[in-house]
Amino acid sequence: MASMQGPCDPPFQERYSSLFSAATTIQLSLKSDENRVIEQCELPLIDLWRLECGDEEGRKACIAEIGKASSEWGFFQVVNHGINTQLLQAIKQEQRRLFHSPFEKKVKSKVFNESYRWGNPTATSLDQFSWSEAFHVPLSKLGEDDSCFEEEFKTLRVVMQKVAEAMSELARILAGVLAENLGCPATCFVENCSESTCFLRLNRYPPCPSYPETFGLMPHTDSDFLTILHQDQVGGLQLMKDSKWVSVKPNPDALIVNIGDLFQAWSNDVYKSVEHKVMTNGKVERYSIAYFLCPSYESIIGSCMEPSRYKKFTFKEFRRQVQEDVKRTGYKVGLTRFLI
């Protein structure tokens, strides 16, 4: 069987050899119908210029469109979002340079508080496995003293700081819009979501020529309020829509936004945290960067309207329950654990 690694790729095949046995491969092929994409979709496209254009009717229409997309899709894409194109190109270049460092260097590096991840240590079968590598970085670590970072990664840190600042501002605007759409103060998320609680994640999905049905990122929902995603044009992102998987068509001018579990609970199921995944590509690598709007661990998540479908919980309790479920079953259960 052909090698599944390039010279700088993590040693997926060696580390997870038991998952890629003949029996497991047959099992995965039997599941291919479950993962088959029925169609390609273009996510609702929203021009954020209308929020600041001075036309009140245009602003109201924009807010309504964001609310509708969040309820019907759980995903939408935005243009005129205020994040500089050159900045996004710069982070992609730095990201590529980082991931193409030798595997041993990435594993042992102290860059970004040793936040490097690859594969999935808890996986016991291929349907629990993610063929990807990532740096999952707390924003608080980006502001640490330069002495904590290797010289070759200092430029990356500077670029990441700029991206984080820009995406943080966009996330605050969008969260405010979603709150306002339900009649709540636009500032209600600002207090609990700060630089010390949010994350930036750099993702790379190596080519996977031998196993086309392997997940780059296994099906999941996001454990946050909302996520902002910048992806390349390779494609591979899929989401569940009307009980079937649909493939998201990349848009080079847009950022993707999706609702997380916490926003679904807060909105009392008005907004939907939708299951999504990434499928591998057999020939080319894929890159993306995601910003996660998260509250402090002690923040209490409660619904904004009554009667609530969910009991109140802290973000810490939610994260702990997710981790326990994944450890015990291999899968995230999520919000259903907190239904009344």
mmCIF file of C-alpha atoms in Angstrom:
data_model
loop_
_atom_site.group_PDB
_atom_site.id
_atom_site.type_symbol
_atom_site.label_atom_id
_atom_site.label_comp_id
_atom_site.label_asym_id
_atom_site.label_seq_id
_atom_site.Cartn_x
_atom_site.Cartn_y
_atom_site.Cartn_z
ATOM 1 C CA MET A 1 0.000 0.000 0.000
ATOM 2 C CA ALA A 2 1.254 3.480 -0.845
ATOM 3 C CA SER A 3 2.831 5.565 1.882
ATOM 4 C CA MET A 4 0.421 8.055 3.444
ATOM 5 C CA GLN A 5 3.055 10.546 4.518
ATOM 6 C CA GLY A 6 5.195 13.244 3.050
ATOM 7 C CA PRO A 7 8.638 14.043 4.467
ATOM 8 C CA CYS A 8 7.204 16.411 7.091
ATOM 9 C CA ASP A 9 3.897 14.676 7.812
ATOM 10 C CA PRO A 10 3.135 13.222 11.249
ATOM 11 C CA PRO A 11 3.667 9.437 11.343
ATOM 12 C CA PHE A 12 -0.041 8.635 11.224
ATOM 13 C CA GLN A 13 0.351 5.155 9.768
ATOM 14 C CA GLU A 14 2.950 4.033 12.326
ATOM 15 C CA ARG A 15 1.212 5.542 15.361
ATOM 16 C CA TYR A 16 -2.262 4.331 14.396
ATOM 17 C CA SER A 17 -1.384 1.138 12.512
ATOM 18 C CA SER A 18 -4.058 -0.895 14.293
ATOM 19 C CA LEU A 19 -6.756 1.457 13.016
ATOM 20 C CA PHE A 20 -5.655 0.976 9.436
ATOM 21 C CA SER A 21 -5.786 -2.813 9.452
ATOM 22 C CA ALA A 22 -7.548 -4.610 6.605
ATOM 23 C CA ALA A 23 -10.546 -5.373 8.798
ATOM 24 C CA THR A 24 -10.898 -1.768 9.871
ATOM 25 C CA THR A 25 -10.574 -0.592 6.275
ATOM 26 C CA ILE A 26 -13.402 -2.904 5.226
ATOM 27 C CA GLN A 27 -15.470 -1.632 8.125
ATOM 28 C CA LEU A 28 -14.845 1.935 7.024
ATOM 29 C CA SER A 29 -15.804 1.179 3.426
ATOM 30 C CA LEU A 30 -19.124 -0.184 4.655
ATOM 31 C CA LYS A 31 -19.735 3.172 6.329
ATOM 32 C CA SER A 32 -18.947 5.134 3.170
ATOM 33 C CA ASP A 33 -22.638 5.421 2.284
ATOM 34 C CA GLU A 34 -23.226 7.224 5.584
ATOM 35 C CA ASN A 35 -20.546 9.761 4.670
ATOM 36 C CA ARG A 36 -21.501 10.164 1.012
ATOM 37 C CA VAL A 37 -22.216 13.756 0.025
ATOM 38 C CA ILE A 38 -25.529 14.244 -1.750
ATOM 39 C CA GLU A 39 -24.803 17.703 -3.097
ATOM 40 C CA GLN A 40 -22.536 20.738 -2.917
ATOM 41 C CA CYS A 41 -23.916 23.887 -1.354
ATOM 42 C CA GLU A 42 -23.130 27.561 -1.156
ATOM 43 C CA LEU A 43 -23.692 28.832 2.349
ATOM 44 C CA PRO A 44 -25.889 31.911 2.870
ATOM 45 C CA LEU A 45 -23.718 34.880 1.890
ATOM 46 C CA ILE A 46 -24.036 38.003 4.020
ATOM 47 C CA ASP A 47 -22.491 41.390 3.257
ATOM 48 C CA LEU A 48 -21.521 42.924 6.600
ATOM 49 C CA TRP A 49 -21.060 46.363 5.046
ATOM 50 C CA ARG A 50 -24.752 46.946 5.698
ATOM 51 C CA LEU A 51 -24.141 46.898 9.463
ATOM 52 C CA GLU A 52 -22.089 50.081 9.206
ATOM 53 C CA CYS A 53 -23.488 51.761 6.089
ATOM 54 C CA GLY A 54 -25.758 54.163 7.966
ATOM 55 C CA ASP A 55 -28.952 52.836 6.418
ATOM 56 C CA GLU A 56 -31.127 51.551 9.264
ATOM 57 C CA GLU A 57 -33.291 49.433 6.983
ATOM 58 C CA GLY A 58 -30.193 47.820 5.490
ATOM 59 C CA ARG A 59 -28.821 47.142 8.960
ATOM 60 C CA LYS A 60 -32.064 45.502 10.119
ATOM 61 C CA ALA A 61 -32.159 43.356 6.990
ATOM 62 C CA CYS A 62 -28.561 42.227 7.592
ATOM 63 C CA ILE A 63 -29.327 41.296 11.213
ATOM 64 C CA ALA A 64 -32.393 39.347 10.110
ATOM 65 C CA GLU A 65 -30.385 37.447 7.482
ATOM 66 C CA ILE A 66 -27.731 36.489 10.042
ATOM 67 C CA GLY A 67 -30.429 35.301 12.437
ATOM 68 C CA LYS A 68 -32.204 33.294 9.731
ATOM 69 C CA ALA A 69 -28.990 31.601 8.561
ATOM 70 C CA SER A 70 -28.067 30.771 12.158
ATOM 71 C CA SER A 71 -31.472 29.159 12.695
ATOM 72 C CA GLU A 72 -31.822 27.307 9.387
ATOM 73 C CA TRP A 73 -28.210 26.400 8.631
ATOM 74 C CA GLY A 74 -26.116 27.031 11.726
ATOM 75 C CA PHE A 75 -23.539 28.251 9.183
ATOM 76 C CA PHE A 76 -23.130 31.307 6.980
ATOM 77 C CA GLN A 77 -20.365 33.151 5.168
ATOM 78 C CA VAL A 78 -19.520 36.832 5.377
ATOM 79 C CA VAL A 79 -17.871 39.331 3.028
ATOM 80 C CA ASN A 80 -16.728 42.878 3.766
ATOM 81 C CA HIS A 81 -15.830 41.520 7.188
ATOM 82 C CA GLY A 82 -13.039 44.006 7.851
ATOM 83 C CA ILE A 83 -10.134 41.542 8.000
ATOM 84 C CA ASN A 84 -7.344 42.502 5.629
ATOM 85 C CA THR A 85 -6.744 40.104 2.721
ATOM 86 C CA GLN A 86 -2.983 40.604 2.964
ATOM 87 C CA LEU A 87 -3.107 39.606 6.633
ATOM 88 C CA LEU A 88 -4.926 36.372 5.780
ATOM 89 C CA GLN A 89 -2.359 35.634 3.075
ATOM 90 C CA ALA A 90 0.456 36.287 5.546
ATOM 91 C CA ILE A 91 -0.925 33.869 8.136
ATOM 92 C CA LYS A 92 -1.295 31.186 5.470
ATOM 93 C CA GLN A 93 2.372 31.559 4.494
ATOM 94 C CA GLU A 94 3.524 31.421 8.120
ATOM 95 C CA GLN A 95 1.207 28.491 8.801
ATOM 96 C CA ARG A 96 2.647 26.511 5.899
ATOM 97 C CA ARG A 97 6.196 27.182 7.105
ATOM 98 C CA LEU A 98 5.312 26.060 10.633
ATOM 99 C CA PHE A 99 3.642 22.804 9.628
ATOM 100 C CA HIS A 100 6.413 21.864 7.232
ATOM 101 C CA SER A 101 8.900 21.854 10.079
ATOM 102 C CA PRO A 102 10.156 18.354 10.968
ATOM 103 C CA PHE A 103 7.662 16.347 13.015
ATOM 104 C CA GLU A 104 10.054 15.953 15.962
ATOM 105 C CA LYS A 105 10.523 19.707 16.086
ATOM 106 C CA LYS A 106 6.775 20.365 16.197
ATOM 107 C CA VAL A 107 6.223 17.785 18.935
ATOM 108 C CA LYS A 108 9.052 19.021 21.167
ATOM 109 C CA SER A 109 8.717 22.723 20.464
ATOM 110 C CA LYS A 110 7.552 24.987 23.275
ATOM 111 C CA VAL A 111 6.000 27.376 20.766
ATOM 112 C CA PHE A 112 2.536 28.450 21.902
ATOM 113 C CA ASN A 113 2.665 26.486 25.160
ATOM 114 C CA GLU A 114 3.262 23.116 23.509
ATOM 115 C CA SER A 115 -0.147 23.283 21.799
ATOM 116 C CA TYR A 116 0.698 20.928 18.902
ATOM 117 C CA ARG A 117 -1.764 18.097 18.279
ATOM 118 C CA TRP A 118 -1.913 15.366 15.657
ATOM 119 C CA GLY A 119 -4.226 12.447 15.050
ATOM 120 C CA ASN A 120 -6.475 11.402 17.909
ATOM 121 C CA PRO A 121 -4.973 9.496 20.885
ATOM 122 C CA THR A 122 -8.386 8.280 22.098
ATOM 123 C CA ALA A 123 -9.480 6.755 18.759
ATOM 124 C CA THR A 124 -10.259 3.040 18.760
ATOM 125 C CA SER A 125 -11.628 2.912 15.181
ATOM 126 C CA LEU A 126 -11.298 4.960 12.009
ATOM 127 C CA ASP A 127 -14.681 6.619 12.494
ATOM 128 C CA GLN A 128 -13.201 8.222 15.646
ATOM 129 C CA PHE A 129 -9.999 9.281 13.919
ATOM 130 C CA SER A 130 -8.995 12.660 12.438
ATOM 131 C CA TRP A 131 -6.278 12.736 9.758
ATOM 132 C CA SER A 132 -4.928 16.188 10.628
ATOM 133 C CA GLU A 133 -2.482 18.159 12.699
ATOM 134 C CA ALA A 134 -3.063 21.422 14.513
ATOM 135 C CA PHE A 135 -1.787 24.063 16.892
ATOM 136 C CA HIS A 136 -4.625 24.921 19.301
ATOM 137 C CA VAL A 137 -3.438 28.179 20.845
ATOM 138 C CA PRO A 138 -4.977 30.126 23.760
ATOM 139 C CA LEU A 139 -4.932 33.805 22.804
ATOM 140 C CA SER A 140 -3.389 34.588 26.175
ATOM 141 C CA LYS A 141 -0.231 32.750 25.071
ATOM 142 C CA LEU A 142 0.282 35.037 22.077
ATOM 143 C CA GLY A 143 1.112 37.941 24.380
ATOM 144 C CA GLU A 144 3.806 36.171 26.370
ATOM 145 C CA ASP A 145 7.437 37.278 26.496
ATOM 146 C CA ASP A 146 9.418 36.718 23.278
ATOM 147 C CA SER A 147 11.847 34.525 25.223
ATOM 148 C CA CYS A 148 9.173 31.788 25.282
ATOM 149 C CA PHE A 149 9.364 31.414 21.490
ATOM 150 C CA GLU A 150 12.017 30.073 19.151
ATOM 151 C CA GLU A 151 13.467 32.795 16.945
ATOM 152 C CA GLU A 152 12.077 31.308 13.726
ATOM 153 C CA PHE A 153 8.489 31.415 15.066
ATOM 154 C CA LYS A 154 8.438 35.008 16.315
ATOM 155 C CA THR A 155 7.145 36.364 13.009
ATOM 156 C CA LEU A 156 4.350 33.802 13.105
ATOM 157 C CA ARG A 157 3.375 34.940 16.584
ATOM 158 C CA VAL A 158 3.164 38.580 15.478
ATOM 159 C CA VAL A 159 0.957 37.665 12.504
ATOM 160 C CA MET A 160 -1.222 35.441 14.709
ATOM 161 C CA GLN A 161 -1.685 38.290 17.180
ATOM 162 C CA LYS A 162 -2.960 40.533 14.376
ATOM 163 C CA VAL A 163 -5.307 37.825 13.072
ATOM 164 C CA ALA A 164 -6.586 37.135 16.592
ATOM 165 C CA GLU A 165 -7.300 40.816 17.207
ATOM 166 C CA ALA A 166 -9.178 41.151 13.923
ATOM 167 C CA MET A 167 -11.192 37.963 14.395
ATOM 168 C CA SER A 168 -11.951 38.870 18.018
ATOM 169 C CA GLU A 169 -13.477 42.138 16.889
ATOM 170 C CA LEU A 170 -15.515 40.399 14.175
ATOM 171 C CA ALA A 171 -16.694 37.749 16.649
ATOM 172 C CA ARG A 172 -17.848 40.419 19.100
ATOM 173 C CA ILE A 173 -19.805 42.164 16.336
ATOM 174 C CA LEU A 174 -21.482 38.943 15.204
ATOM 175 C CA ALA A 175 -22.282 37.800 18.749
ATOM 176 C CA GLY A 176 -23.823 41.215 19.407
ATOM 177 C CA VAL A 177 -25.920 40.969 16.252
ATOM 178 C CA LEU A 178 -27.170 37.496 17.204
ATOM 179 C CA ALA A 179 -28.068 38.717 20.696
ATOM 180 C CA GLU A 180 -29.804 41.815 19.337
ATOM 181 C CA ASN A 181 -31.803 39.648 16.924
ATOM 182 C CA LEU A 182 -33.375 37.933 19.966
ATOM 183 C CA GLY A 183 -34.043 41.207 21.769
ATOM 184 C CA CYS A 184 -31.043 41.064 24.118
ATOM 185 C CA PRO A 185 -28.290 43.662 24.683
ATOM 186 C CA ALA A 186 -25.571 43.489 22.035
ATOM 187 C CA THR A 187 -22.925 43.716 24.788
ATOM 188 C CA CYS A 188 -24.052 40.676 26.794
ATOM 189 C CA PHE A 189 -21.157 38.474 25.622
ATOM 190 C CA VAL A 190 -18.338 40.996 25.938
ATOM 191 C CA GLU A 191 -17.841 40.555 29.695
ATOM 192 C CA ASN A 192 -17.343 36.778 29.637
ATOM 193 C CA CYS A 193 -15.454 36.330 26.353
ATOM 194 C CA SER A 194 -11.997 37.877 26.391
ATOM 195 C CA GLU A 195 -8.460 37.297 25.164
ATOM 196 C CA SER A 196 -7.838 35.027 28.137
ATOM 197 C CA THR A 197 -10.689 32.658 27.223
ATOM 198 C CA CYS A 198 -10.667 32.407 23.403
ATOM 199 C CA PHE A 199 -8.560 30.272 21.061
ATOM 200 C CA LEU A 200 -6.962 30.335 17.625
ATOM 201 C CA ARG A 201 -6.388 27.002 15.885
ATOM 202 C CA LEU A 202 -4.057 26.431 12.934
ATOM 203 C CA ASN A 203 -5.049 23.308 10.969
ATOM 204 C CA ARG A 204 -3.314 21.222 8.332
ATOM 205 C CA TYR A 205 -4.848 18.195 6.622
ATOM 206 C CA PRO A 206 -2.120 16.135 4.899
ATOM 207 C CA PRO A 207 -2.950 14.267 1.665
ATOM 208 C CA CYS A 208 -4.444 10.846 2.308
ATOM 209 C CA PRO A 209 -4.275 8.904 -0.995
ATOM 210 C CA SER A 210 -4.917 5.406 0.350
ATOM 211 C CA TYR A 211 -8.039 6.015 2.436
ATOM 212 C CA PRO A 212 -10.430 8.441 0.683
ATOM 213 C CA GLU A 213 -13.155 7.927 3.293
ATOM 214 C CA THR A 214 -10.920 8.962 6.207
ATOM 215 C CA PHE A 215 -11.999 11.990 8.208
ATOM 216 C CA GLY A 216 -9.677 14.961 8.218
ATOM 217 C CA LEU A 217 -11.749 16.036 11.207
ATOM 218 C CA MET A 218 -14.376 13.647 12.536
ATOM 219 C CA PRO A 219 -18.045 14.759 12.727
ATOM 220 C CA HIS A 220 -18.611 17.121 15.637
ATOM 221 C CA THR A 221 -20.200 20.322 16.856
ATOM 222 C CA ASP A 222 -18.141 23.184 18.277
ATOM 223 C CA SER A 223 -18.028 23.655 22.073
ATOM 224 C CA ASP A 224 -18.079 27.461 21.978
ATOM 225 C CA PHE A 225 -20.398 30.384 21.226
ATOM 226 C CA LEU A 226 -19.325 30.783 17.622
ATOM 227 C CA THR A 227 -16.433 29.959 15.300
ATOM 228 C CA ILE A 228 -14.890 32.022 12.489
ATOM 229 C CA LEU A 229 -13.077 30.012 9.817
ATOM 230 C CA HIS A 230 -10.671 31.045 7.092
ATOM 231 C CA GLN A 231 -9.970 28.160 4.704
ATOM 232 C CA ASP A 232 -8.083 27.646 1.460
ATOM 233 C CA GLN A 233 -9.732 26.616 -1.815
ATOM 234 C CA VAL A 234 -9.077 22.868 -1.575
ATOM 235 C CA GLY A 235 -12.480 22.109 -0.071
ATOM 236 C CA GLY A 236 -13.434 19.249 2.202
ATOM 237 C CA LEU A 237 -15.684 20.956 4.760
ATOM 238 C CA GLN A 238 -19.092 19.263 4.988
ATOM 239 C CA LEU A 239 -22.094 19.904 7.190
ATOM 240 C CA MET A 240 -25.350 18.190 8.046
ATOM 241 C CA LYS A 241 -28.327 19.841 6.357
ATOM 242 C CA ASP A 242 -31.814 18.311 6.288
ATOM 243 C CA SER A 243 -30.421 14.992 7.584
ATOM 244 C CA LYS A 244 -27.825 14.620 4.829
ATOM 245 C CA TRP A 245 -24.206 15.617 4.357
ATOM 246 C CA VAL A 246 -23.587 18.530 1.994
ATOM 247 C CA SER A 247 -20.216 19.807 0.806
ATOM 248 C CA VAL A 248 -19.417 23.489 1.299
ATOM 249 C CA LYS A 249 -18.152 25.236 -1.836
ATOM 250 C CA PRO A 250 -15.129 27.405 -0.934
ATOM 251 C CA ASN A 251 -15.454 31.148 -1.495
ATOM 252 C CA PRO A 252 -12.083 32.952 -1.706
ATOM 253 C CA ASP A 253 -13.604 36.273 -0.619
ATOM 254 C CA ALA A 254 -15.550 35.049 2.400
ATOM 255 C CA LEU A 255 -15.037 33.865 5.953
ATOM 256 C CA ILE A 256 -17.247 31.083 7.305
ATOM 257 C CA VAL A 257 -19.094 31.518 10.596
ATOM 258 C CA ASN A 258 -20.813 28.727 12.498
ATOM 259 C CA ILE A 259 -22.886 28.586 15.666
ATOM 260 C CA GLY A 260 -21.458 26.653 18.624
ATOM 261 C CA ASP A 261 -23.151 24.598 21.345
ATOM 262 C CA LEU A 262 -23.167 27.446 23.852
ATOM 263 C CA PHE A 263 -25.055 29.777 21.517
ATOM 264 C CA GLN A 264 -27.616 27.065 20.816
ATOM 265 C CA ALA A 265 -28.193 26.610 24.542
ATOM 266 C CA TRP A 266 -28.263 30.360 25.192
ATOM 267 C CA SER A 267 -30.753 30.924 22.352
ATOM 268 C CA ASN A 268 -32.938 28.048 23.606
ATOM 269 C CA ASP A 269 -32.452 26.203 20.293
ATOM 270 C CA VAL A 270 -33.323 29.181 18.087
ATOM 271 C CA TYR A 271 -29.788 29.077 16.700
ATOM 272 C CA LYS A 272 -28.420 25.688 15.680
ATOM 273 C CA SER A 273 -25.026 24.174 16.431
ATOM 274 C CA VAL A 274 -24.755 21.908 13.395
ATOM 275 C CA GLU A 275 -22.666 18.775 13.027
ATOM 276 C CA HIS A 276 -19.829 19.190 10.545
ATOM 277 C CA LYS A 277 -16.653 17.426 9.462
ATOM 278 C CA VAL A 278 -13.680 17.638 7.108
ATOM 279 C CA MET A 279 -12.939 14.892 4.571
ATOM 280 C CA THR A 280 -9.388 14.197 3.420
ATOM 281 C CA ASN A 281 -8.052 14.896 -0.052
ATOM 282 C CA GLY A 282 -6.046 12.211 -1.805
ATOM 283 C CA LYS A 283 -3.637 14.535 -3.607
ATOM 284 C CA VAL A 284 -3.222 17.907 -1.910
ATOM 285 C CA GLU A 285 -2.937 19.251 1.620
ATOM 286 C CA ARG A 286 -5.560 21.579 3.055
ATOM 287 C CA TYR A 287 -5.075 24.510 5.431
ATOM 288 C CA SER A 288 -7.471 26.469 7.599
ATOM 289 C CA ILE A 289 -7.430 28.732 10.635
ATOM 290 C CA ALA A 290 -10.270 28.942 13.138
ATOM 291 C CA TYR A 291 -11.122 31.412 15.879
ATOM 292 C CA PHE A 292 -13.237 30.133 18.800
ATOM 293 C CA LEU A 293 -15.288 32.589 20.856
ATOM 294 C CA CYS A 294 -15.339 31.021 24.323
ATOM 295 C CA PRO A 295 -16.348 32.305 27.784
ATOM 296 C CA SER A 296 -14.414 31.875 31.001
ATOM 297 C CA TYR A 297 -14.629 28.421 32.571
ATOM 298 C CA GLU A 298 -16.759 29.724 35.439
ATOM 299 C CA SER A 299 -19.272 31.498 33.181
ATOM 300 C CA ILE A 300 -22.817 30.244 33.635
ATOM 301 C CA ILE A 301 -24.640 29.377 30.426
ATOM 302 C CA GLY A 302 -28.393 29.850 30.661
ATOM 303 C CA SER A 303 -31.100 30.326 28.045
ATOM 304 C CA CYS A 304 -32.150 33.855 27.166
ATOM 305 C CA MET A 305 -35.850 32.928 27.241
ATOM 306 C CA GLU A 306 -38.266 30.801 29.249
ATOM 307 C CA PRO A 307 -39.222 28.057 29.500
ATOM 308 C CA SER A 308 -35.655 26.899 29.013
ATOM 309 C CA ARG A 309 -34.902 23.560 27.367
ATOM 310 C CA TYR A 310 -31.573 23.349 29.201
ATOM 311 C CA LYS A 311 -30.499 23.423 32.806
ATOM 312 C CA LYS A 312 -27.882 26.037 33.617
ATOM 313 C CA PHE A 313 -24.264 24.920 33.462
ATOM 314 C CA THR A 314 -20.807 26.443 33.540
ATOM 315 C CA PHE A 315 -18.465 26.220 30.586
ATOM 316 C CA LYS A 316 -16.136 24.186 32.801
ATOM 317 C CA GLU A 317 -18.905 21.659 33.488
ATOM 318 C CA PHE A 318 -19.708 21.416 29.797
ATOM 319 C CA ARG A 319 -16.083 20.861 28.793
ATOM 320 C CA ARG A 320 -15.601 18.265 31.518
ATOM 321 C CA GLN A 321 -18.711 16.337 30.408
ATOM 322 C CA VAL A 322 -17.565 16.369 26.788
ATOM 323 C CA GLN A 323 -14.128 15.066 27.767
ATOM 324 C CA GLU A 324 -15.630 12.320 29.920
ATOM 325 C CA ASP A 325 -17.945 11.183 27.122
ATOM 326 C CA VAL A 326 -15.146 11.119 24.547
ATOM 327 C CA LYS A 327 -12.900 9.175 26.892
ATOM 328 C CA ARG A 328 -15.622 6.639 27.704
ATOM 329 C CA THR A 329 -17.328 6.213 24.304
ATOM 330 C CA GLY A 330 -15.024 7.811 21.743
ATOM 331 C CA TYR A 331 -17.684 10.370 20.826
ATOM 332 C CA LYS A 332 -18.909 13.742 22.021
ATOM 333 C CA VAL A 333 -22.496 13.765 23.324
ATOM 334 C CA GLY A 334 -22.770 17.507 23.907
ATOM 335 C CA LEU A 335 -25.885 19.504 24.685
ATOM 336 C CA THR A 336 -28.264 16.588 25.132
ATOM 337 C CA ARG A 337 -26.509 15.919 28.445
ATOM 338 C CA PHE A 338 -27.922 19.206 29.746
ATOM 339 C CA LEU A 339 -31.537 18.986 28.555
ATOM 340 C CA ILE A 340 -34.150 19.445 31.258
#
